[in-house]
Amino acid sequence: MGIAVAINQIKDMFAVVMLAGIYGLVSASFFVTLDAVDVAFTEASVGAGISTLLMLTTVAITGRTEHEASHKPMLALFVVMVTGGLLIYGTFDMPYFGSVDAPVQNHVGPRYILDSMQEIGVPNMVTSVLASYRGFDTFGEVTVIFTAGIGVLALLSVVRRPEDDTAIEAINDSMHEKHLILRVVIKTLIPFILLYAFYVQFHGDFGPGGGFQAGVIFAAGIILYAMLFGLSVARRVIKQPLVQLLSAIGVLIYGSVGVVSMLNGGSFLDYGVLSADPIAGQHLGILLIELGVGVTVASVMIIIFFSFAGRSEYQQAKKGKSL
Amino acid sequence: MDTLLNLASSFCLLLGSFLCLSGGVGILRFPDFYTRMHAAGVSDTLAAAMILIGLMLQIPETLVIIKLIIILLMTLFISPSASHALGRAALLNGLTPVVAGDKNHAGQTTEVGDNPSKS
Amino acid sequence: MIIAATLAILVVMVLAIIRGVMGPSLYDRILAVNMFGTKTVLLISLLGFVMGRPEFLDIAMVYALINFISVIGVLRLFEAFTAKHNGKVVEPAQRDL
Amino acid sequence: MSMILGLYNYWIVIVLMMIGFYIIIAHGHLIKKIVGLNIFQTSVFIFYISLGKVEGGTAPIWQEGILLYSNPLPHVLILTAIVVGIATTALGLALTIRLKEAYGTIDEDEIQAMDNQAMDNQDKESKPC
């Protein structure tokens, strides 16, 4: 397990990012061995996939060298060592790894494990806790993601002028001459990726999966398309205003489910009242909420990637003109 | 019948593991990028196929077998095309292969090495 | 038998990590990441069998996909990067495909 | 010995966390800082997940005949934390790109030096009048 420790001590930025990708994969495998399949799912698609891509785009924009640190690292090392020592001292009181009688296992956990099947009727406990017991939290998370999307858009959106567009397309065309094999393979793969995203979305009640993961996978399919066929082509297929609208609509779906359940006499996000049969109501509520989450996550990821790649292309075009 | 299936699956798994290991040794020991890529790419595909087939022979449930087949198909699609893209990109960006009889054993140009490329 | 295969894959993963840390060229690293990803797919499928719950193959599928996407992404972005910093777009090779 | 076996996962987490922390404070390069932040984050994730692990339990997906599951609560918390993590990473990277455009560098010290210089110049301009 100590593998990941050695990884991250290299200077070149591209190499660092690649190793960060491997690190994401390693930690996702940890999660599988620790029984957290849903988390592994998310970490695989987010930590190893999307965040690596975003970092690479940034490195491509900002350059790959790192200057030698000018100040001495001894102080930092000292601070780190002291903190680490204190934390290790703190672990001596911790319950042993995997012990059944640890305090964590004794409070809310058993209730979720024992009763969620009767109360929610969804085999995947992670989904039922995520969407129903702690639905309010998840609402907050979705809002955070939405806000991040807006933030990235505010920071990186470029005012697009037609002459820039032609320059960008010239660059794209020259790049597209090659990659014939890749384009054919990816063209066949993309429909399956999107289909698989829907499977993950709606199968989340029964197996690992759910809105977050499905959204990321869906976005990954679109990103793959955008990377190989050029951003302008992808923009023609996926209109950016539509995506922006969708990201808001996802949050809106989530919130309105809560409001509707309030109007039906329950409390906010209490899906039991959505239908005559509480369990059917829970199913309906979870389905709708996961849909909202999926839509928001997918569109925010697409927005983020489009903004990053658009910035990169914009700079390329500017550079091309100045040459 | 059961023992036969078990035997077949063990054989597939063992073969897969062996191929995996040889690929791993290859990626570590070979002198330049292209031979390493050869070792990784070729052994990877067959090893993945072998291990997945070995797993398929172990389990009677249809759904699991279908999923395994999907994974297998995806590996067969993805692994060679990724190798193709990788090798092509390396060649186009001026990473020279080590040719037999080449005295200069380094095999890497400075352009795309670890050294940051001069802008 | 499954355990033996799992161990073999773990060993190979370590080898791939060593290659990824050593470099020397960027492509070696990408190769290591790619190989690591394939091995992770296999590892997850095997682990599902070891732990007796083989329905977790979905995760393996995601891994395969994401691995591919990141390799392609790295290549495309690196290509764009070199094109940008050398001031020229790399010409398609003579021996096409 | 039993202590080592019982607590080793926490120690791994702490070592990871310290590496991430060190990268954050010792390196001036902003992208590297973000990578360090990610490592730090992941170490916290692993900590939570390993808290939820129960010896002999399986993944918390209900199935006929299985009685012992790992605790689903940490999984939920970390699942959302990962997605929020990518959101913060994206925002940080976006800020980095803007800094690069504004200053021409993304090294913390250089940015600081430029800022100080600009401040001094302002002072000089304002003092004579």
XYZ file of C-alpha atoms in Angstrom:
668
model
C 0.000 0.000 0.000
C 2.960 2.251 0.381
C 3.273 2.454 -3.404
C 1.521 5.765 -3.699
C 3.837 7.341 -1.174
C 6.853 7.227 -3.440
C 5.087 8.620 -6.443
C 4.911 12.330 -6.007
C 8.371 13.808 -5.839
C 9.153 14.780 -9.427
C 9.746 18.166 -10.991
C 8.480 18.172 -14.583
C 4.862 19.248 -14.579
C 3.648 16.841 -17.241
C 5.208 13.981 -15.365
C 3.673 15.191 -12.133
C 0.247 15.238 -13.673
C 0.654 11.791 -15.188
C 1.680 10.458 -11.814
C -1.305 12.173 -10.274
C -3.405 10.164 -12.711
C -1.780 6.917 -11.594
C -2.286 8.036 -8.030
C -5.986 8.451 -8.697
C -6.174 4.915 -10.053
C -4.283 3.516 -7.067
C -6.502 5.236 -4.564
C -9.568 4.018 -6.421
C -8.267 0.466 -6.095
C -7.852 1.104 -2.370
C -11.490 2.058 -2.222
C -12.496 -1.179 -3.914
C -10.533 -3.245 -1.429
C -12.104 -1.243 1.391
C -15.613 -2.141 0.133
C -16.487 1.363 -0.998
C -17.562 0.523 -4.530
C -19.542 3.686 -5.143
C -16.647 5.804 -4.019
C -14.268 3.848 -6.203
C -16.602 4.448 -9.102
C -16.570 8.179 -8.516
C -12.866 8.406 -7.842
C -12.068 6.448 -10.996
C -14.077 8.702 -13.225
C -13.296 11.964 -11.453
C -9.885 11.633 -9.869
C -8.228 9.626 -12.594
C -10.129 10.930 -15.577
C -11.521 14.421 -15.538
C -9.173 16.086 -13.084
C -6.131 14.716 -14.907
C -7.492 16.127 -18.135
C -8.155 19.527 -16.613
C -4.699 19.668 -15.091
C -3.151 18.722 -18.400
C -5.042 21.456 -20.170
C -3.796 23.933 -17.624
C -0.238 22.684 -17.968
C -0.551 22.979 -21.729
C -1.573 26.602 -21.293
C 0.852 27.621 -18.594
C 4.008 25.749 -19.555
C 5.682 22.732 -18.101
C 8.759 23.946 -16.268
C 9.028 24.417 -12.583
C 11.664 26.673 -11.078
C 13.830 25.343 -8.348
C 12.490 26.378 -5.005
C 14.303 29.526 -3.990
C 13.723 29.292 -0.268
C 14.917 26.504 1.932
C 12.461 23.662 2.480
C 13.750 22.898 5.963
C 11.121 24.950 7.736
C 8.353 23.339 5.729
C 9.796 19.923 6.421
C 9.934 20.710 10.105
C 6.295 21.860 10.192
C 5.204 18.766 8.291
C 7.166 16.448 10.560
C 5.722 17.996 13.693
C 2.187 17.775 12.392
C 2.727 14.200 11.273
C 4.196 13.226 14.595
C 1.265 14.722 16.446
C -1.221 12.957 14.201
C 0.534 9.618 14.626
C 0.510 10.167 18.365
C -3.209 10.790 18.017
C -3.782 7.474 16.272
C -2.722 5.485 19.316
C -6.173 6.041 20.760
C -7.973 5.101 17.564
C -9.987 1.906 17.307
C -8.188 -0.769 15.338
C -8.721 -1.029 11.630
C -11.832 -2.996 10.711
C -12.999 -3.535 14.281
C -16.733 -4.070 14.570
C -17.227 -2.255 17.879
C -15.646 1.042 16.834
C -17.772 4.076 17.712
C -18.394 4.846 14.031
C -20.183 1.571 13.523
C -22.453 1.971 16.521
C -24.551 5.066 15.935
C -26.279 5.856 12.677
C -24.656 3.167 10.539
C -26.628 0.160 11.807
C -29.885 1.978 11.288
C -29.067 2.612 7.653
C -27.970 -0.971 7.208
C -30.875 -2.618 8.988
C -33.821 -0.410 8.176
C -33.144 1.153 4.803
C -34.466 -1.879 2.977
C -37.845 -1.510 4.700
C -37.979 2.253 4.669
C -36.586 3.074 1.246
C -36.705 -0.194 -0.627
C -33.458 0.401 -2.489
C -30.789 -2.296 -2.277
C -27.849 0.081 -2.633
C -27.589 1.638 0.812
C -25.235 4.319 -0.412
C -27.882 5.552 -2.803
C -30.603 5.517 -0.207
C -28.496 7.416 2.316
C -27.272 9.828 -0.326
C -30.604 10.632 -1.854
C -33.036 10.166 0.960
C -31.664 10.214 4.501
C -29.118 12.878 3.711
C -30.842 14.428 0.743
C -30.366 17.897 2.115
C -26.574 17.504 2.121
C -26.619 16.289 -1.418
C -28.687 19.278 -2.440
C -25.924 21.425 -1.005
C -23.271 19.528 -2.958
C -25.165 19.926 -6.199
C -25.413 23.628 -5.578
C -21.684 23.780 -4.901
C -20.965 22.087 -8.216
C -23.314 24.446 -10.003
C -21.560 27.394 -8.399
C -18.184 26.044 -9.450
C -19.454 25.798 -12.999
C -20.550 29.414 -12.888
C -17.219 30.415 -11.381
C -15.190 28.719 -14.088
C -17.415 30.245 -16.711
C -16.934 33.692 -15.213
C -13.169 33.266 -15.064
C -12.472 31.658 -18.379
C -15.152 32.504 -20.874
C -13.788 34.253 -23.926
C -15.516 36.757 -26.106
C -15.501 34.959 -29.409
C -14.931 36.881 -32.571
C -15.441 35.371 -36.009
C -11.846 35.882 -37.189
C -10.635 33.953 -34.154
C -12.977 31.185 -35.078
C -11.524 30.829 -38.531
C -7.995 30.752 -37.146
C -8.995 28.102 -34.643
C -10.663 26.042 -37.312
C -7.564 26.210 -39.464
C -5.533 24.783 -36.594
C -8.120 22.133 -35.968
C -8.298 21.088 -39.589
C -4.569 20.677 -39.848
C -4.664 18.497 -36.756
C -7.482 16.366 -37.983
C -5.766 15.012 -41.027
C -4.179 12.319 -38.926
C -5.906 10.255 -36.218
C -8.037 8.392 -38.736
C -7.993 5.154 -36.773
C -8.713 6.875 -33.511
C -11.617 8.746 -35.007
C -13.205 5.596 -36.340
C -12.751 3.745 -33.061
C -14.088 6.600 -31.015
C -17.017 7.158 -33.312
C -18.089 3.586 -32.655
C -17.423 3.841 -28.934
C -19.185 7.088 -28.104
C -22.784 5.853 -28.394
C -21.938 3.009 -26.058
C -20.329 5.365 -23.583
C -23.457 7.501 -23.511
C -25.656 4.439 -23.225
C -23.513 3.177 -20.403
C -23.906 6.508 -18.641
C -27.662 6.054 -18.731
C -27.301 2.512 -17.417
C -25.226 3.806 -14.509
C -27.774 6.542 -13.898
C -30.794 4.296 -13.640
C -29.108 1.232 -12.224
C -27.764 3.234 -9.297
C -30.518 1.915 -7.038
C -29.386 -1.668 -7.422
C -25.659 -1.575 -7.971
C -22.861 0.898 -7.680
C -23.662 4.048 -9.589
C -25.939 7.041 -9.494
C -26.255 10.574 -10.666
C -22.744 11.800 -9.883
C -20.995 8.965 -11.655
C -23.387 8.914 -14.587
C -22.976 12.635 -15.075
C -19.218 12.338 -15.166
C -19.296 9.438 -17.610
C -21.705 11.236 -19.896
C -19.493 14.303 -19.828
C -16.477 12.096 -20.511
C -18.111 10.841 -23.681
C -18.741 14.389 -24.871
C -15.214 15.412 -23.900
C -13.775 12.546 -25.894
C -15.735 13.744 -28.892
C -14.600 17.321 -28.387
C -10.994 16.294 -28.090
C -10.884 14.301 -31.259
C -13.159 16.278 -33.515
C -12.266 19.740 -32.336
C -14.020 22.062 -29.982
C -15.849 24.053 -32.614
C -17.468 20.914 -34.028
C -18.446 19.801 -30.568
C -19.883 23.249 -29.880
C -22.012 22.913 -32.955
C -23.391 19.603 -31.687
C -23.761 20.633 -28.046
C -24.844 24.244 -27.868
C -23.242 25.927 -24.909
C -26.283 28.022 -23.890
C -28.293 24.824 -23.773
C -25.740 23.197 -21.495
C -25.741 26.202 -19.228
C -29.501 26.082 -19.062
C -29.405 22.363 -18.297
C -26.987 22.809 -15.428
C -29.462 25.171 -13.801
C -32.383 22.894 -14.603
C -30.743 20.002 -12.765
C -30.565 21.966 -9.538
C -34.081 23.163 -10.143
C -35.391 19.598 -10.507
C -33.792 18.683 -7.210
C -35.187 21.683 -5.405
C -38.653 21.373 -6.867
C -38.924 17.758 -5.779
C -38.356 19.059 -2.280
C -40.957 21.782 -2.706
C -43.503 19.365 -4.138
C -43.046 17.049 -1.194
C -43.601 20.040 1.073
C -46.787 20.913 -0.784
C -47.987 17.355 -0.315
C -47.723 17.771 3.415
C -44.329 16.260 4.168
C -41.171 18.085 5.079
C -38.608 19.291 2.536
C -37.234 16.366 0.502
C -39.415 13.813 2.284
C -40.375 11.644 -0.658
C -42.684 9.332 1.232
C -45.599 11.633 0.496
C -45.042 11.810 -3.240
C -47.138 8.741 -3.798
C -49.819 6.838 -1.924
C -47.385 4.082 -1.111
C -44.394 5.489 0.822
C -41.892 3.097 -0.745
C -43.077 3.908 -4.259
C -42.829 7.575 -3.311
C -39.266 7.080 -2.155
C -38.412 5.357 -5.416
C -39.905 8.178 -7.440
C -38.159 10.818 -5.377
C -34.769 9.128 -5.582
C -35.135 8.664 -9.313
C -35.982 12.317 -9.880
C -33.248 13.553 -7.620
C -30.607 11.371 -9.198
C -31.777 12.691 -12.530
C -31.294 16.241 -11.333
C -27.855 15.425 -9.971
C -26.853 13.673 -13.171
C -27.980 16.524 -15.402
C -26.208 19.125 -13.316
C -22.957 17.211 -12.975
C -22.799 16.305 -16.647
C -23.485 19.802 -17.867
C -21.149 21.437 -15.373
C -18.338 19.089 -16.364
C -18.982 19.852 -20.033
C -19.009 23.570 -19.285
C -15.758 23.334 -17.372
C -14.028 21.389 -20.084
C -15.316 23.654 -22.826
C -14.109 26.711 -20.956
C -10.642 25.279 -20.408
C -10.246 24.005 -23.938
C -11.757 27.168 -25.366
C -9.239 29.236 -23.455
C -6.433 27.077 -24.737
C -7.576 27.351 -28.345
C -8.136 31.069 -27.999
C -4.551 31.541 -26.877
C -3.322 29.342 -29.676
C -5.225 31.419 -32.187
C -3.901 34.643 -30.722
C -0.376 33.295 -30.870
C -0.912 32.123 -34.444
C -2.034 35.591 -35.470
C 0.885 37.349 -33.827
C 3.424 35.075 -35.520
C -17.722 -31.312 -16.840
C -17.157 -29.201 -13.779
C -13.559 -30.246 -13.340
C -12.980 -29.695 -17.026
C -14.267 -26.127 -16.763
C -12.148 -25.544 -13.706
C -9.092 -26.866 -15.435
C -9.694 -24.700 -18.478
C -10.237 -21.604 -16.388
C -7.114 -22.276 -14.338
C -5.158 -22.704 -17.507
C -6.463 -19.417 -18.909
C -5.790 -17.549 -15.689
C -2.272 -18.940 -15.427
C -1.505 -18.107 -19.013
C -2.885 -14.614 -18.489
C -0.785 -14.085 -15.387
C 2.302 -15.322 -17.167
C 1.696 -12.959 -20.082
C 1.088 -10.115 -17.668
C 4.329 -10.782 -15.877
C 6.303 -11.046 -19.073
C 4.822 -7.747 -20.200
C 5.765 -6.187 -16.880
C 9.329 -7.421 -17.122
C 9.423 -6.208 -20.697
C 8.264 -2.711 -19.862
C 10.992 -2.485 -17.276
C 13.891 -4.124 -19.080
C 13.669 -3.223 -22.743
C 16.068 -0.576 -24.003
C 13.864 1.949 -25.767
C 10.336 3.211 -25.906
C 9.147 1.296 -28.945
C 10.206 -2.099 -27.724
C 8.669 -1.312 -24.362
C 5.469 -0.350 -26.085
C 5.549 -3.578 -28.021
C 5.974 -5.580 -24.838
C 3.212 -3.750 -23.044
C 0.738 -3.554 -25.906
C 0.945 -7.100 -27.194
C 1.055 -8.886 -23.894
C -1.591 -6.624 -22.382
C -4.256 -7.432 -24.900
C -3.825 -11.168 -24.845
C -3.351 -11.294 -21.079
C -6.519 -9.321 -20.502
C -8.413 -11.596 -22.872
C -7.059 -14.717 -21.207
C -7.846 -13.588 -17.680
C -11.327 -12.437 -18.599
C -12.061 -15.713 -20.396
C -10.746 -17.575 -17.386
C -13.151 -15.651 -15.187
C -16.008 -16.288 -17.596
C -15.462 -20.017 -17.298
C -15.715 -19.768 -13.521
C -19.184 -18.355 -13.166
C -22.572 -19.600 -14.292
C -24.547 -16.333 -14.090
C -25.459 -14.933 -17.481
C -25.422 -11.249 -16.508
C -21.893 -11.477 -15.177
C -20.743 -13.248 -18.310
C -22.313 -10.553 -20.455
C -20.543 -7.862 -18.476
C -17.266 -9.710 -18.787
C -17.779 -9.974 -22.518
C -18.426 -6.235 -22.711
C -15.228 -5.557 -20.794
C -13.358 -7.933 -23.060
C -14.680 -6.235 -26.179
C -13.787 -2.857 -24.785
C -10.267 -3.956 -23.980
C -9.878 -5.405 -27.440
C -11.035 -2.126 -28.940
C -9.249 0.236 -26.664
C -5.889 -1.269 -25.933
C -4.617 -1.529 -29.515
C -5.947 1.850 -30.528
C -4.333 3.483 -27.521
C -1.047 1.798 -28.372
C -1.423 2.933 -31.946
C -2.034 6.517 -30.944
C 0.863 6.423 -28.516
C 3.376 4.995 -30.944
C 2.302 7.328 -33.670
C 2.521 10.389 -31.498
C 5.960 9.357 -30.281
C 7.209 8.809 -33.808
C 5.792 12.056 -35.119
C 7.298 14.045 -32.311
C 10.778 12.814 -33.031
C 11.443 10.057 -30.547
C 13.908 7.931 -32.491
C 13.914 4.173 -32.140
C 17.128 2.377 -31.313
C 18.105 0.493 -34.429
C 20.248 -2.631 -34.340
C 23.905 -1.726 -34.486
C 23.229 1.758 -33.248
C 26.125 2.798 -31.087
C 24.280 5.664 -29.505
C 22.241 3.672 -27.036
C 20.398 6.539 -25.443
C 17.395 6.264 -27.736
C 15.857 9.550 -26.719
C 16.135 12.917 -28.320
C 16.343 15.919 -26.099
C 13.263 17.421 -27.707
C 10.665 15.245 -26.045
C 12.558 13.908 -23.106
C 11.915 14.791 -19.560
C 13.764 18.020 -20.096
C 11.315 20.824 -20.650
C 11.277 21.605 -24.337
C 12.689 24.932 -25.324
C 9.956 27.212 -26.459
C -5.895 -19.700 -8.944
C -7.647 -16.380 -8.904
C -5.454 -15.312 -6.026
C -2.348 -16.217 -7.995
C -3.555 -14.124 -10.912
C -4.288 -11.231 -8.575
C -0.804 -11.385 -7.133
C 0.748 -11.499 -10.589
C -1.208 -8.421 -11.577
C -0.156 -6.610 -8.431
C 3.485 -7.332 -9.232
C 3.015 -6.025 -12.760
C 1.362 -2.898 -11.390
C 4.418 -2.240 -9.262
C 6.648 -2.700 -12.317
C 4.501 -0.274 -14.294
C 4.727 2.288 -11.515
C 8.502 1.962 -11.493
C 8.556 2.623 -15.214
C 6.214 5.557 -14.741
C 8.439 7.092 -12.092
C 11.644 6.473 -14.025
C 10.453 7.983 -17.271
C 12.659 8.772 -19.164
C 10.459 10.202 -21.914
C 6.921 11.425 -21.513
C 5.647 8.624 -23.728
C 7.081 6.046 -21.387
C 5.021 7.569 -18.654
C 1.892 7.539 -20.753
C 2.601 3.933 -21.616
C 2.971 3.134 -17.948
C -0.309 4.844 -17.156
C -2.052 2.961 -19.921
C -0.681 -0.364 -18.803
C -1.472 0.434 -15.205
C -5.037 1.202 -16.201
C -5.496 -2.081 -18.051
C -4.074 -3.941 -15.113
C -6.425 -2.106 -12.787
C -9.371 -3.238 -14.884
C -8.239 -6.829 -14.555
C -7.486 -6.391 -10.863
C -10.941 -5.063 -10.128
C -12.649 -7.877 -11.975
C -10.512 -10.406 -10.136
C -11.121 -8.705 -6.796
C -14.841 -8.931 -7.382
C -14.439 -12.679 -7.681
C -12.119 -12.916 -4.691
C -14.574 -11.054 -2.491
C -17.419 -13.141 -3.787
C -19.475 -10.326 -5.273
C -18.850 -10.407 -8.993
C -21.484 -7.798 -9.798
C -18.964 -5.020 -9.362
C -17.731 -5.409 -12.890
C -19.349 -2.060 -13.690
C -16.411 -0.388 -12.037
C -14.000 -2.280 -14.217
C -15.870 -1.009 -17.243
C -15.584 2.573 -16.085
C -11.891 2.089 -15.538
C -11.376 0.828 -19.052
C -13.231 3.815 -20.464
C -11.575 6.425 -18.322
C -8.174 4.982 -18.970
C -8.691 5.258 -22.688
C -10.035 8.763 -22.419
C -7.127 9.964 -20.358
C -4.546 8.433 -22.692
C -6.164 10.026 -25.726
C -6.518 13.287 -23.844
C -2.871 13.332 -22.854
C -1.769 12.659 -26.394
C -4.003 15.299 -27.934
C -3.091 17.935 -25.392
C 0.586 17.201 -25.563
C 0.386 17.442 -29.318
C -1.317 20.818 -29.058
C 1.299 21.833 -26.519
C 4.282 20.961 -28.696
C 2.625 22.583 -31.694
C 2.097 25.739 -29.707
C 5.557 25.906 -28.204
C 7.513 24.996 -31.287
C 5.498 27.425 -33.344
C 4.598 24.815 -35.920
C 1.985 22.161 -36.330
C 3.567 18.750 -36.545
C 3.307 17.457 -40.073
C 1.565 14.166 -40.736
C 4.124 11.480 -41.443
C 4.902 10.281 -44.931
C 4.174 6.675 -44.104
C 0.579 7.438 -43.328
C -1.087 5.159 -40.789
C 2.692 -6.086 16.796
C -1.073 -6.048 17.029
C -0.840 -2.284 17.268
C 1.018 -2.093 13.988
C -1.494 -4.381 12.309
C -4.373 -2.466 13.834
C -3.240 1.036 13.012
C -1.121 0.778 9.880
C -3.793 2.196 7.615
C -3.979 5.385 9.667
C -0.233 5.752 9.409
C -0.333 5.355 5.656
C -2.995 8.029 5.543
C -0.883 10.322 7.677
C 2.203 9.809 5.526
C 0.174 10.598 2.410
C -1.298 13.624 4.061
C 2.122 14.871 5.080
C 3.447 14.464 1.548
C 0.531 16.458 0.235
C 1.006 19.099 2.917
C 4.698 19.353 2.168
C 4.029 19.821 -1.526
C 1.550 22.558 -0.747
C 3.823 24.583 1.488
C 7.239 23.905 0.008
C 6.599 24.358 -3.705
C 5.953 27.683 -5.345
C 4.418 26.299 -8.505
C 0.662 26.710 -8.392
C -0.299 23.606 -10.364
C 1.959 21.549 -8.171
C 0.230 23.049 -5.192
C -3.085 21.910 -6.605
C -1.718 18.396 -7.110
C -0.567 18.461 -3.508
C -4.002 19.582 -2.449
C -5.455 16.608 -4.315
C -3.138 14.216 -2.520
C -4.103 15.731 0.791
C -7.756 15.397 -0.137
C -7.399 11.777 -1.167
C -5.670 10.942 2.082
C -8.660 12.297 3.957
C -10.944 10.228 1.731
C -8.983 7.067 2.456
C -9.117 7.861 6.153
C -12.901 8.140 6.128
C -13.379 5.037 4.049
C -11.082 2.973 6.219
C -13.062 4.111 9.237
C -16.159 2.639 7.667
C -14.598 -0.711 6.837
C -15.769 -3.628 8.927
C -13.697 -6.777 9.154
C -15.424 -9.449 7.104
C -18.097 -7.109 5.820
C -18.867 -6.521 2.174
C -19.927 -3.556 0.128
C -23.147 -1.959 1.354
C -25.435 -3.218 -1.366
C -28.230 -5.287 0.041
C -28.262 -8.912 -0.991
C -30.081 -11.966 0.190
C -28.094 -13.815 2.810
C -25.410 -11.263 3.596
C -25.574 -9.846 7.101
C -22.377 -7.893 7.628
C -21.880 -4.742 5.598
C -19.411 -1.928 5.796
C -20.745 1.377 7.041
C -22.396 3.268 4.179
C -22.307 6.682 5.804
C -18.619 7.527 5.156
C -19.073 6.348 1.592
C -21.830 8.862 1.022
C -19.864 11.699 2.553
C -16.779 10.924 0.518
C -18.710 10.396 -2.682
C -20.023 13.909 -2.568
C -16.667 15.197 -1.316
C -14.910 13.804 -4.381
C -17.260 15.571 -6.742
C -16.928 18.799 -4.806
C -13.173 18.233 -4.874
C -13.164 18.216 -8.658
C -15.207 21.393 -8.619
C -12.693 23.167 -6.396
C -9.809 21.804 -8.455
C -11.392 23.143 -11.617
C -11.896 26.533 -10.025
C -8.301 26.601 -8.780
C -6.981 25.702 -12.193
C -9.129 28.393 -13.787
C -7.659 30.935 -11.395
C -4.197 29.649 -12.264
C -4.813 30.241 -15.958
C -5.977 33.765 -15.300
C -2.916 34.418 -13.148
C -0.705 33.155 -15.928
C -2.376 35.557 -18.325
C -2.116 38.476 -15.955
C 1.427 37.940 -14.659
C 3.092 35.710 -17.223
C 4.170 33.260 -14.549
C 2.536 30.948 -12.083
C 5.302 30.848 -9.550
C 4.141 32.164 -6.237
C 7.378 33.975 -5.352
C 7.584 35.724 -8.702
C 3.996 36.880 -8.448
C 4.697 38.177 -4.962
C 7.799 40.023 -6.161
C 5.859 41.606 -9.014
C 3.119 42.677 -6.667
C 5.619 44.243 -4.268
C 7.285 46.080 -7.099
C 3.981 47.418 -8.359
C 3.136 48.532 -4.842
C 6.485 50.341 -4.473
C 6.016 52.081 -7.781
C 2.616 53.256 -6.689
C 4.058 54.608 -3.477
C 6.769 56.475 -5.349
C 4.247 57.999 -7.681
C 1.950 59.121 -4.926
C 4.602 60.539 -2.579
C 5.909 63.506 -4.626
C 2.534 65.110 -4.854
